[in-house]
Amino acid sequence: MVTSDLSARINDVLRYVGITRNMNAYMILSQALTLIAEDEDRLRAVEKEIYTPIADKNLRGPRAVQSTVRRASKVAFPNRVQELAGYPLNGRPSAVAMLELLYNG
């Protein structure tokens, strides 16, 4: 996938669920989704393969990256997140589930 096309698709899915460019979570989620697009198997080792590289790049800890993803899950539009899931959700998705839902969206 061409980088600009990937960037546009990431922007579309994030805006669809209510995560806009002015939010700190936008940058973190965009970086995470780009890493997942490069290698979907990164979802199997999220802390090592996604949180740590993003944390290193942004000079923060992996827990801060995870926390940002969790907060994004809380501010995203619940009905649209559920549409991405394609099945009823019981509450907000976990950080890993949120990344997977956004990626599949």
PDB file of C-alpha atoms in Angstrom:
ATOM      1  CA  MET A   1       0.000   0.000   0.000  1.00  0.00           C
ATOM      2  CA  VAL A   2       1.318   3.448  -0.895  1.00  0.00           C
ATOM      3  CA  THR A   3       2.205   5.529   2.158  1.00  0.00           C
ATOM      4  CA  SER A   4      -0.084   8.430   1.260  1.00  0.00           C
ATOM      5  CA  ASP A   5      -2.952   6.000   0.651  1.00  0.00           C
ATOM      6  CA  LEU A   6      -2.282   4.329   4.007  1.00  0.00           C
ATOM      7  CA  SER A   7      -2.117   7.706   5.733  1.00  0.00           C
ATOM      8  CA  ALA A   8      -5.419   8.745   4.153  1.00  0.00           C
ATOM      9  CA  ARG A   9      -7.119   5.498   5.188  1.00  0.00           C
ATOM     10  CA  ILE A  10      -5.814   5.849   8.765  1.00  0.00           C
ATOM     11  CA  ASN A  11      -7.072   9.437   8.852  1.00  0.00           C
ATOM     12  CA  ASP A  12     -10.484   8.321   7.577  1.00  0.00           C
ATOM     13  CA  VAL A  13     -10.946   5.576  10.165  1.00  0.00           C
ATOM     14  CA  LEU A  14      -9.734   7.728  13.063  1.00  0.00           C
ATOM     15  CA  ARG A  15     -11.994  10.626  12.096  1.00  0.00           C
ATOM     16  CA  TYR A  16     -14.887   8.195  11.658  1.00  0.00           C
ATOM     17  CA  VAL A  17     -14.662   7.169  15.321  1.00  0.00           C
ATOM     18  CA  GLY A  18     -14.145  10.751  16.507  1.00  0.00           C
ATOM     19  CA  ILE A  19     -10.365  10.891  16.933  1.00  0.00           C
ATOM     20  CA  THR A  20      -9.234  14.117  15.274  1.00  0.00           C
ATOM     21  CA  ARG A  21      -5.773  15.477  14.460  1.00  0.00           C
ATOM     22  CA  ASN A  22      -5.821  17.928  17.343  1.00  0.00           C
ATOM     23  CA  MET A  23      -5.842  15.074  19.874  1.00  0.00           C
ATOM     24  CA  ASN A  24      -2.604  13.526  21.175  1.00  0.00           C
ATOM     25  CA  ALA A  25      -4.155  10.095  20.612  1.00  0.00           C
ATOM     26  CA  TYR A  26      -4.363  10.759  16.863  1.00  0.00           C
ATOM     27  CA  MET A  27      -0.585  10.752  16.442  1.00  0.00           C
ATOM     28  CA  ILE A  28      -0.096   7.677  18.643  1.00  0.00           C
ATOM     29  CA  LEU A  29      -2.886   5.702  16.959  1.00  0.00           C
ATOM     30  CA  SER A  30      -1.665   6.721  13.523  1.00  0.00           C
ATOM     31  CA  GLN A  31       1.835   5.464  14.315  1.00  0.00           C
ATOM     32  CA  ALA A  32       0.441   2.241  15.798  1.00  0.00           C
ATOM     33  CA  LEU A  33      -1.770   1.551  12.787  1.00  0.00           C
ATOM     34  CA  THR A  34       1.156   2.198  10.440  1.00  0.00           C
ATOM     35  CA  LEU A  35       3.269  -0.353  12.340  1.00  0.00           C
ATOM     36  CA  ILE A  36       0.426  -2.883  12.217  1.00  0.00           C
ATOM     37  CA  ALA A  37      -0.018  -2.294   8.467  1.00  0.00           C
ATOM     38  CA  GLU A  38       3.679  -3.101   7.980  1.00  0.00           C
ATOM     39  CA  ASP A  39       3.278  -6.403   9.852  1.00  0.00           C
ATOM     40  CA  GLU A  40      -0.053  -7.632  11.234  1.00  0.00           C
ATOM     41  CA  ASP A  41       1.750 -10.092  13.510  1.00  0.00           C
ATOM     42  CA  ARG A  42       2.733  -7.137  15.682  1.00  0.00           C
ATOM     43  CA  LEU A  43      -0.709  -7.461  17.273  1.00  0.00           C
ATOM     44  CA  ARG A  44       0.589 -10.631  18.960  1.00  0.00           C
ATOM     45  CA  ALA A  45       3.286  -8.746  20.882  1.00  0.00           C
ATOM     46  CA  VAL A  46       1.796  -5.283  21.249  1.00  0.00           C
ATOM     47  CA  GLU A  47       4.013  -4.062  24.098  1.00  0.00           C
ATOM     48  CA  LYS A  48       7.259  -5.043  22.378  1.00  0.00           C
ATOM     49  CA  GLU A  49       6.312  -4.468  18.742  1.00  0.00           C
ATOM     50  CA  ILE A  50       4.042  -1.413  18.942  1.00  0.00           C
ATOM     51  CA  TYR A  51       4.137   0.412  22.286  1.00  0.00           C
ATOM     52  CA  THR A  52       7.919   0.336  22.774  1.00  0.00           C
ATOM     53  CA  PRO A  53       8.901   1.637  19.296  1.00  0.00           C
ATOM     54  CA  ILE A  54       6.309   4.425  19.527  1.00  0.00           C
ATOM     55  CA  ALA A  55       7.421   5.263  23.073  1.00  0.00           C
ATOM     56  CA  ASP A  56      11.059   5.450  21.978  1.00  0.00           C
ATOM     57  CA  LYS A  57      10.169   7.671  19.026  1.00  0.00           C
ATOM     58  CA  ASN A  58       8.086  10.044  21.178  1.00  0.00           C
ATOM     59  CA  LEU A  59      10.341  10.011  24.253  1.00  0.00           C
ATOM     60  CA  ARG A  60       7.824   8.459  26.614  1.00  0.00           C
ATOM     61  CA  GLY A  61       7.252   5.105  28.251  1.00  0.00           C
ATOM     62  CA  PRO A  62       5.357   2.175  26.714  1.00  0.00           C
ATOM     63  CA  ARG A  63       2.745   2.458  29.491  1.00  0.00           C
ATOM     64  CA  ALA A  64       2.044   6.051  28.459  1.00  0.00           C
ATOM     65  CA  VAL A  65       1.427   4.885  24.890  1.00  0.00           C
ATOM     66  CA  GLN A  66      -0.918   2.152  26.128  1.00  0.00           C
ATOM     67  CA  SER A  67      -2.706   4.684  28.323  1.00  0.00           C
ATOM     68  CA  THR A  68      -3.190   6.998  25.353  1.00  0.00           C
ATOM     69  CA  VAL A  69      -4.760   4.170  23.342  1.00  0.00           C
ATOM     70  CA  ARG A  70      -7.065   3.338  26.278  1.00  0.00           C
ATOM     71  CA  ARG A  71      -8.119   6.972  26.597  1.00  0.00           C
ATOM     72  CA  ALA A  72      -8.823   7.079  22.866  1.00  0.00           C
ATOM     73  CA  SER A  73     -11.096   4.084  23.345  1.00  0.00           C
ATOM     74  CA  LYS A  74     -13.007   6.089  25.948  1.00  0.00           C
ATOM     75  CA  VAL A  75     -13.446   9.220  23.814  1.00  0.00           C
ATOM     76  CA  ALA A  76     -14.251   7.456  20.542  1.00  0.00           C
ATOM     77  CA  PHE A  77     -17.883   7.353  19.456  1.00  0.00           C
ATOM     78  CA  PRO A  78     -19.186   4.051  20.932  1.00  0.00           C
ATOM     79  CA  ASN A  79     -21.699   3.392  18.168  1.00  0.00           C
ATOM     80  CA  ARG A  80     -19.048   3.783  15.472  1.00  0.00           C
ATOM     81  CA  VAL A  81     -16.529   1.611  17.304  1.00  0.00           C
ATOM     82  CA  GLN A  82     -19.210  -1.052  17.544  1.00  0.00           C
ATOM     83  CA  GLU A  83     -19.887  -0.717  13.796  1.00  0.00           C
ATOM     84  CA  LEU A  84     -16.186  -1.358  13.163  1.00  0.00           C
ATOM     85  CA  ALA A  85     -16.357  -4.417  15.399  1.00  0.00           C
ATOM     86  CA  GLY A  86     -19.360  -5.828  13.596  1.00  0.00           C
ATOM     87  CA  TYR A  87     -20.722  -7.369  16.794  1.00  0.00           C
ATOM     88  CA  PRO A  88     -22.135  -6.070  20.082  1.00  0.00           C
ATOM     89  CA  LEU A  89     -19.469  -4.826  22.479  1.00  0.00           C
ATOM     90  CA  ASN A  90     -19.800  -5.108  26.239  1.00  0.00           C
ATOM     91  CA  GLY A  91     -18.282  -1.791  27.279  1.00  0.00           C
ATOM     92  CA  ARG A  92     -15.221  -0.133  25.858  1.00  0.00           C
ATOM     93  CA  PRO A  93     -12.646  -2.262  24.059  1.00  0.00           C
ATOM     94  CA  SER A  94      -9.231  -2.806  25.614  1.00  0.00           C
ATOM     95  CA  ALA A  95      -6.246  -0.994  24.122  1.00  0.00           C
ATOM     96  CA  VAL A  96      -5.245  -4.013  22.024  1.00  0.00           C
ATOM     97  CA  ALA A  97      -8.823  -4.654  20.902  1.00  0.00           C
ATOM     98  CA  MET A  98      -9.150  -0.977  19.954  1.00  0.00           C
ATOM     99  CA  LEU A  99      -6.024  -1.166  17.789  1.00  0.00           C
ATOM    100  CA  GLU A 100      -7.321  -4.293  16.090  1.00  0.00           C
ATOM    101  CA  LEU A 101     -10.771  -2.781  15.489  1.00  0.00           C
ATOM    102  CA  LEU A 102      -9.254   0.381  14.016  1.00  0.00           C
ATOM    103  CA  TYR A 103      -6.880  -1.603  11.840  1.00  0.00           C
ATOM    104  CA  ASN A 104      -9.661  -3.808  10.518  1.00  0.00           C
ATOM    105  CA  GLY A 105     -11.775  -0.701   9.893  1.00  0.00           C
TER     106      GLY A 105
END
